[in-house]
Amino acid sequence: MPQLDVKTIYFLVGLFATTTGAVLSILALTGRFDRWLKYWGISNLCTGAGILLLTFRDIVPDFYSIAVANMLVIIGYFLLMATAQGLHHRNMTWWPHLLFLGLIAGLFLMMQNADSYYNERTALSSVACGYYALRVAKITKQIAREEDIVSAYLVFGIFTLAALVLGMRILASLTYHLGGDSIFSSGGMSMWVILLAASIGPLWNMSMLLMIMERINRNWIGRALRDPLTGALNREGLKRALENNTMRRHSDSHPFTALLLVDIDHFKQVNDQLGHAFGDELLRSFADIVHHQLRSSDLFARQGGDEFVIILPSSGEKEARDVAGRLQNAFAQETDRVKPDGLAVTLSIGIAVTESDQLSGSLHQLMARADSALYQSKHQGRNRITSAQAA
């Protein structure tokens, strides 16, 4: 049975990563994507170039095939973390990572002799790459949970597996059980690591691509289900949200769910006297207030014009009145600041409450009851909160 040519496998893995990086970098140059694509492309280029340089061991000076090669691979992992951070829309503090990479580079310069420090170099590179693999796993898990992106769990699993393998490699190097005296030794730990890399390298690029495509698809669907002016759900968006399992879970955790129907008083006069641009700005201000006042489980939708729907799962009449009062106070402060030429721009609110397990089937009736309560608020002088029970 012929032995595996480990150096050839390294070369093919490096070539694949370099080619992938070149394609991603070319796409990044079009300027149609965010910065994370550039990081992703350079990450593959660095990792691929580092692995290719490793295959020139004993052909080029040790400085290039050891120090430079290992640092390129580590920088590749670091840039993968930067890619994940960018996808998560989080700013990253660069200087601690640059100091860490500088320290690692200094240690590799001290251990660049190919005839010595094999186990130490292996442990060092595995620690650095394992750390960044764990960071990628953590970030993608957060993306999966916060945005409900299923493919992000796949990325999380792949990088968790990579970190686990690198952890085993650290243990093997510290106990001198790597097998052989070179990364190209057949049958040793390094051979199995590169075989695994050959398997999961393409997989993690594909899984990240799936995660990105799923997010883009969700964003497009999200735009179709939202009012472009206020960012609130439209009617179809509200319907979809009520059908969502997550929404049902929130509703089922409490016996009651409240619905608020909110109307901006004298909004027609605002448009007539101050113009539609001012009216649009007022609607955006109101939407901003609502977004800051509500919980992540609450729903906010625009019914049309200046009428809005707010659904509060796990809430009864008291909680609904508390929310309505806070909205009125915050909106009053905002309109006092804007001072729309003496117009009394206030909020009239109608409240209706239903049993949580009846929400999806009784939404039409619930809206009708809230609309009746809203009419009473308007009829009794506006700037009022009326519950359907009292209507």
C-alpha positions as a printed NumPy array, in Angstrom:
array([[  0.   ,   0.   ,   0.   ],
       [  1.623,   3.272,  -1.103],
       [  2.237,   5.946,   1.513],
       [  0.436,   9.26 ,   1.267],
       [  2.538,  12.058,  -0.152],
       [  1.885,  14.591,   2.601],
       [  3.761,  17.375,   0.84 ],
       [  1.524,  17.006,  -2.225],
       [ -1.576,  17.246,  -0.039],
       [ -0.198,  20.418,   1.554],
       [  0.458,  21.853,  -1.907],
       [ -3.084,  21.09 ,  -3.133],
       [ -4.674,  22.536,   0.009],
       [ -2.575,  25.685,  -0.344],
       [ -3.406,  25.974,  -4.042],
       [ -7.138,  25.661,  -3.392],
       [ -7.078,  28.303,  -0.638],
       [ -5.027,  30.688,  -2.795],
       [ -7.385,  30.283,  -5.75 ],
       [-10.427,  30.863,  -3.528],
       [ -8.766,  33.951,  -2.071],
       [ -7.988,  35.327,  -5.53 ],
       [-11.637,  34.953,  -6.628],
       [-12.952,  36.602,  -3.445],
       [-10.416,  39.443,  -3.714],
       [-11.427,  40.135,  -7.319],
       [-15.066,  40.321,  -6.219],
       [-14.086,  42.692,  -3.4  ],
       [-12.398,  45.007,  -5.934],
       [-15.772,  45.629,  -7.629],
       [-16.755,  47.765,  -4.628],
       [-20.208,  46.168,  -4.423],
       [-19.589,  44.439,  -1.109],
       [-18.715,  45.456,   2.431],
       [-15.189,  45.326,   3.828],
       [-15.642,  41.816,   5.214],
       [-15.34 ,  40.332,   1.703],
       [-11.902,  41.878,   1.325],
       [-10.838,  40.377,   4.662],
       [-12.237,  37.009,   3.618],
       [-10.349,  37.067,   0.322],
       [ -7.045,  38.152,   1.883],
       [ -7.539,  35.531,   4.603],
       [ -7.644,  32.748,   2.006],
       [ -4.715,  34.261,   0.11 ],
       [ -2.598,  34.421,   3.271],
       [ -3.512,  30.913,   4.408],
       [ -2.939,  29.454,   0.941],
       [  0.376,  31.293,   0.432],
       [  1.578,  30.164,   3.872],
       [  0.759,  26.52 ,   3.177],
       [  2.413,  26.71 ,  -0.245],
       [  5.54 ,  28.188,   1.308],
       [  5.641,  25.288,   3.774],
       [  5.977,  22.878,   0.848],
       [  9.229,  24.608,  -0.182],
       [ 10.924,  23.499,   3.063],
       [ 14.613,  22.685,   2.357],
       [ 14.363,  24.52 ,  -0.979],
       [ 14.06 ,  28.123,   0.211],
       [ 15.654,  29.589,   3.385],
       [ 14.035,  28.599,   6.687],
       [ 13.01 ,  32.21 ,   7.265],
       [ 10.498,  31.928,   4.404],
       [  9.406,  28.291,   4.771],
       [  9.024,  28.492,   8.566],
       [  8.685,  32.019,   9.992],
       [  6.91 ,  33.674,   7.055],
       [  4.873,  30.572,   6.164],
       [  3.503,  30.047,   9.682],
       [  2.754,  33.737,  10.165],
       [  0.814,  33.883,   6.892],
       [ -1.363,  30.967,   8.018],
       [ -1.973,  32.597,  11.433],
       [ -2.781,  35.949,   9.815],
       [ -5.232,  34.082,   7.584],
       [ -7.067,  32.78 ,  10.649],
       [ -6.993,  36.246,  12.199],
       [ -8.572,  37.767,   9.084],
       [-11.244,  35.081,   9.128],
       [-12.14 ,  36.34 ,  12.594],
       [-12.198,  39.906,  11.228],
       [-14.534,  38.677,   8.467],
       [-16.9  ,  37.137,  11.02 ],
       [-16.762,  40.309,  13.121],
       [-17.667,  42.377,  10.059],
       [-20.571,  40.076,   9.243],
       [-21.749,  40.546,  12.826],
       [-21.603,  44.33 ,  12.34 ],
       [-19.277,  44.782,  15.288],
       [-16.271,  47.084,  15.394],
       [-12.99 ,  45.409,  16.249],
       [-10.113,  46.81 ,  18.287],
       [ -7.095,  45.995,  16.155],
       [ -4.105,  46.885,  18.316],
       [ -4.311,  43.95 ,  20.81 ],
       [ -4.373,  41.506,  17.889],
       [ -1.482,  43.262,  16.154],
       [  0.557,  43.082,  19.374],
       [ -0.327,  39.389,  19.715],
       [  0.669,  38.688,  16.107],
       [  3.9  ,  40.634,  16.588],
       [  4.769,  38.533,  19.639],
       [  4.055,  35.306,  17.728],
       [  6.21 ,  36.524,  14.827],
       [  9.084,  37.244,  17.197],
       [  8.894,  33.744,  18.649],
       [  8.89 ,  32.178,  15.185],
       [ 11.976,  34.199,  14.258],
       [ 13.705,  32.707,  17.299],
       [ 12.652,  29.177,  16.303],
       [ 13.113,  29.263,  12.519],
       [ 15.819,  26.609,  12.358],
       [ 14.241,  23.614,  10.55 ],
       [ 16.382,  21.131,  12.471],
       [ 15.126,  22.268,  15.887],
       [ 11.979,  23.38 ,  17.735],
       [  9.54 ,  21.354,  15.591],
       [  7.217,  20.539,  18.494],
       [  7.461,  24.065,  19.914],
       [  6.615,  25.667,  16.559],
       [  3.7  ,  23.294,  16.085],
       [  2.309,  24.136,  19.515],
       [  2.719,  27.876,  18.923],
       [  0.981,  27.908,  15.533],
       [ -1.812,  25.66 ,  16.838],
       [ -2.42 ,  27.94 ,  19.834],
       [ -2.723,  31.021,  17.608],
       [ -4.89 ,  29.367,  14.951],
       [ -7.013,  27.595,  17.577],
       [ -7.669,  30.866,  19.388],
       [ -8.935,  32.559,  16.241],
       [-10.959,  29.488,  15.244],
       [-12.709,  29.659,  18.629],
       [-13.376,  33.369,  18.122],
       [-14.962,  32.674,  14.729],
       [-17.076,  29.911,  16.295],
       [-18.26 ,  32.247,  19.065],
       [-19.157,  35.086,  16.683],
       [-21.031,  32.859,  14.231],
       [-22.973,  31.288,  17.092],
       [-24.055,  34.792,  18.137],
       [-25.096,  35.54 ,  14.542],
       [-27.087,  32.298,  14.429],
       [-28.922,  33.11 ,  17.669],
       [-29.517,  36.82 ,  17.121],
       [-30.524,  36.638,  13.459],
       [-31.947,  33.096,  13.369],
       [-29.617,  32.156,  10.488],
       [-29.507,  28.361,  10.347],
       [-26.366,  28.099,   8.19 ],
       [-24.422,  30.091,  10.787],
       [-24.727,  27.057,  13.061],
       [-22.901,  25.061,  10.382],
       [-20.039,  27.582,  10.383],
       [-20.013,  27.452,  14.188],
       [-19.768,  23.659,  14.119],
       [-16.958,  23.589,  11.554],
       [-14.799,  26.098,  13.404],
       [-15.501,  24.407,  16.723],
       [-14.258,  21.162,  15.163],
       [-11.184,  22.967,  13.791],
       [-10.431,  24.392,  17.242],
       [-10.827,  20.952,  18.804],
       [ -8.394,  19.383,  16.324],
       [ -5.904,  22.179,  16.878],
       [ -6.248,  21.629,  20.616],
       [ -5.375,  17.954,  20.128],
       [ -2.393,  19.049,  18.036],
       [ -1.223,  21.305,  20.885],
       [ -1.457,  18.402,  23.321],
       [  0.413,  16.08 ,  20.946],
       [  3.207,  18.596,  20.393],
       [  3.628,  19.33 ,  24.097],
       [  3.878,  15.597,  24.862],
       [  6.103,  14.916,  21.834],
       [  3.577,  12.609,  20.184],
       [  3.303,  14.362,  16.827],
       [  4.902,  11.429,  15.009],
       [  8.044,  12.   ,  12.967],
       [ 10.291,  15.027,  13.007],
       [  8.617,  17.05 ,  10.272],
       [  5.157,  18.218,   9.223],
       [  5.622,  16.048,   6.129],
       [  6.11 ,  12.809,   8.076],
       [  3.552,  10.197,   6.979],
       [  1.355,   8.705,   9.679],
       [  1.981,  11.442,  12.24 ],
       [ -0.446,  13.878,  13.802],
       [  0.434,  16.559,  11.253],
       [ -0.606,  14.282,   8.399],
       [ -4.064,  13.774,   9.881],
       [ -4.408,  17.502,  10.553],
       [ -3.661,  18.359,   6.932],
       [ -6.057,  15.658,   5.725],
       [ -8.756,  17.19 ,   7.907],
       [ -7.848,  20.65 ,   6.615],
       [ -8.158,  19.336,   3.061],
       [-11.68 ,  18.17 ,   3.932],
       [-13.034,  21.091,   5.948],
       [-11.174,  23.944,   4.234],
       [-13.545,  23.996,   1.237],
       [-16.441,  23.205,   3.565],
       [-15.957,  26.23 ,   5.798],
       [-15.702,  28.525,   2.779],
       [-18.924,  27.053,   1.398],
       [-20.652,  27.278,   4.786],
       [-19.664,  30.938,   5.175],
       [-21.003,  31.573,   1.673],
       [-24.281,  29.88 ,   2.641],
       [-24.489,  32.017,   5.773],
       [-23.96 ,  35.196,   3.757],
       [-26.517,  34.178,   1.115],
       [-29.095,  33.32 ,   3.782],
       [-28.594,  36.702,   5.412],
       [-28.907,  38.555,   2.078],
       [-32.076,  36.621,   1.303],
       [-33.497,  37.457,   4.722],
       [-32.658,  41.142,   4.253],
       [-34.458,  41.275,   0.907],
       [-37.488,  39.523,   2.358],
       [-37.311,  41.845,   5.372],
       [-37.389,  44.902,   3.114],
       [-40.466,  43.576,   1.328],
       [-42.228,  43.139,   4.68 ],
       [-41.399,  46.576,   6.104],
       [-42.562,  50.115,   5.546],
       [-39.62 ,  51.938,   3.917],
       [-40.312,  55.256,   5.681],
       [-40.539,  54.12 ,   9.309],
       [-38.965,  50.655,   9.298],
       [-42.155,  49.286,  10.891],
       [-43.695,  46.073,   9.588],
       [-46.3  ,  46.446,   6.865],
       [-49.539,  44.454,   6.946],
       [-48.014,  41.402,   5.287],
       [-45.014,  41.653,   7.607],
       [-47.294,  41.698,  10.653],
       [-49.121,  38.642,   9.349],
       [-45.835,  36.777,   8.794],
       [-44.54 ,  37.745,  12.244],
       [-47.686,  36.445,  13.924],
       [-47.225,  33.141,  12.098],
       [-43.605,  32.908,  13.244],
       [-42.882,  30.235,  15.844],
       [-40.753,  32.613,  17.921],
       [-43.682,  35.002,  18.277],
       [-45.961,  32.146,  19.339],
       [-43.459,  31.068,  21.991],
       [-43.451,  34.554,  23.481],
       [-47.257,  34.683,  23.426],
       [-47.691,  31.271,  24.985],
       [-45.542,  32.176,  28.006],
       [-48.284,  34.498,  29.377],
       [-52.087,  34.093,  29.38 ],
       [-52.716,  37.487,  27.714],
       [-51.474,  39.511,  24.762],
       [-52.281,  43.201,  24.264],
       [-52.765,  45.162,  21.05 ],
       [-52.386,  48.944,  20.811],
       [-53.814,  50.933,  17.918],
       [-52.048,  54.316,  17.801],
       [-53.033,  57.371,  15.787],
       [-51.151,  60.687,  15.547],
       [-53.608,  63.489,  16.282],
       [-53.964,  66.365,  13.782],
       [-51.547,  64.712,  11.382],
       [-53.493,  65.955,   8.326],
       [-53.058,  69.547,   9.49 ],
       [-49.327,  68.939,   9.889],
       [-49.097,  67.829,   6.263],
       [-51.339,  70.676,   5.043],
       [-49.604,  73.464,   6.976],
       [-45.993,  72.29 ,   7.206],
       [-45.664,  70.033,   4.177],
       [-45.336,  66.311,   3.634],
       [-41.573,  66.38 ,   4.254],
       [-42.195,  67.557,   7.819],
       [-44.95 ,  64.965,   8.182],
       [-42.596,  62.215,   7.061],
       [-39.993,  63.37 ,   9.563],
       [-42.629,  63.292,  12.312],
       [-43.539,  59.711,  11.376],
       [-39.879,  58.697,  11.485],
       [-39.473,  60.355,  14.895],
       [-42.489,  58.479,  16.217],
       [-41.126,  55.187,  14.855],
       [-37.76 ,  55.818,  16.525],
       [-39.52 ,  56.419,  19.835],
       [-41.479,  53.171,  19.492],
       [-38.373,  51.148,  18.599],
       [-36.622,  52.437,  21.739],
       [-39.583,  51.748,  24.016],
       [-40.496,  48.223,  22.931],
       [-38.958,  44.85 ,  23.765],
       [-37.419,  42.604,  21.144],
       [-40.472,  40.3  ,  21.363],
       [-42.974,  43.115,  20.657],
       [-44.312,  43.82 ,  17.165],
       [-44.668,  47.253,  15.568],
       [-46.502,  47.74 ,  12.264],
       [-47.799,  50.599,  10.154],
       [-51.411,  50.155,   9.103],
       [-51.314,  53.117,   6.763],
       [-51.049,  56.883,   6.981],
       [-50.539,  57.866,  10.615],
       [-52.064,  54.74 ,  12.165],
       [-49.859,  52.094,  13.779],
       [-50.324,  48.714,  15.475],
       [-48.273,  47.503,  18.436],
       [-48.619,  43.937,  19.731],
       [-47.298,  43.18 ,  23.211],
       [-47.003,  39.447,  23.945],
       [-47.021,  38.425,  27.599],
       [-48.887,  41.626,  28.5  ],
       [-52.262,  42.477,  29.967],
       [-54.154,  45.775,  30.138],
       [-51.964,  47.26 ,  32.873],
       [-48.733,  46.596,  30.96 ],
       [-50.312,  47.941,  27.77 ],
       [-51.369,  51.167,  29.504],
       [-47.858,  51.582,  30.909],
       [-46.367,  51.269,  27.414],
       [-48.996,  53.618,  25.948],
       [-48.257,  56.225,  28.634],
       [-44.521,  56.06 ,  27.983],
       [-45.109,  56.497,  24.254],
       [-47.324,  59.538,  24.826],
       [-44.784,  61.175,  27.154],
       [-41.82 ,  60.508,  24.851],
       [-43.743,  61.754,  21.813],
       [-44.844,  64.889,  23.68 ],
       [-41.215,  65.669,  24.531],
       [-40.227,  65.181,  20.899],
       [-42.978,  67.436,  19.503],
       [-42.22 ,  70.101,  22.135],
       [-38.649,  70.11 ,  20.842],
       [-39.735,  70.357,  17.207],
       [-42.573,  72.839,  17.947],
       [-44.771,  72.305,  14.854],
       [-46.219,  75.854,  14.79 ],
       [-48.486,  75.426,  17.789],
       [-50.273,  72.338,  16.48 ],
       [-51.313,  69.921,  19.223],
       [-49.613,  66.85 ,  17.768],
       [-50.373,  64.109,  20.289],
       [-51.2  ,  60.396,  20.357],
       [-54.61 ,  58.792,  20.68 ],
       [-54.425,  55.116,  21.622],
       [-56.9  ,  52.257,  21.755],
       [-56.121,  49.046,  23.653],
       [-57.57 ,  45.558,  23.311],
       [-56.469,  42.396,  25.12 ],
       [-56.959,  38.753,  24.184],
       [-55.876,  35.35 ,  25.438],
       [-52.444,  34.553,  24.037],
       [-53.396,  31.204,  22.546],
       [-56.252,  32.895,  20.648],
       [-54.152,  35.693,  19.121],
       [-53.645,  34.373,  15.586],
       [-57.281,  33.335,  15.197],
       [-58.825,  36.47 ,  16.71 ],
       [-56.571,  39.197,  15.283],
       [-59.347,  40.668,  13.124],
       [-61.736,  40.929,  16.064],
       [-58.953,  42.246,  18.298],
       [-58.162,  44.988,  15.776],
       [-61.847,  45.907,  15.571],
       [-62.08 ,  46.225,  19.36 ],
       [-58.912,  48.34 ,  19.503],
       [-60.264,  50.506,  16.664],
       [-63.455,  51.088,  18.64 ],
       [-61.389,  52.089,  21.681],
       [-59.277,  54.407,  19.505],
       [-62.458,  56.06 ,  18.198],
       [-63.498,  56.735,  21.797],
       [-60.091,  58.331,  22.495],
       [-60.556,  60.602,  19.479],
       [-64.179,  61.387,  20.298],
       [-63.383,  62.319,  23.905],
       [-60.84 ,  64.977,  22.954],
       [-57.744,  63.126,  21.65 ],
       [-54.446,  62.54 ,  23.463],
       [-56.134,  59.767,  25.424],
       [-55.68 ,  56.053,  26.169],
       [-58.863,  53.981,  26.06 ],
       [-59.266,  50.249,  26.668],
       [-61.765,  48.196,  24.696],
       [-63.412,  47.012,  27.922],
       [-64.233,  50.624,  28.781],
       [-65.219,  51.59 ,  25.248]])
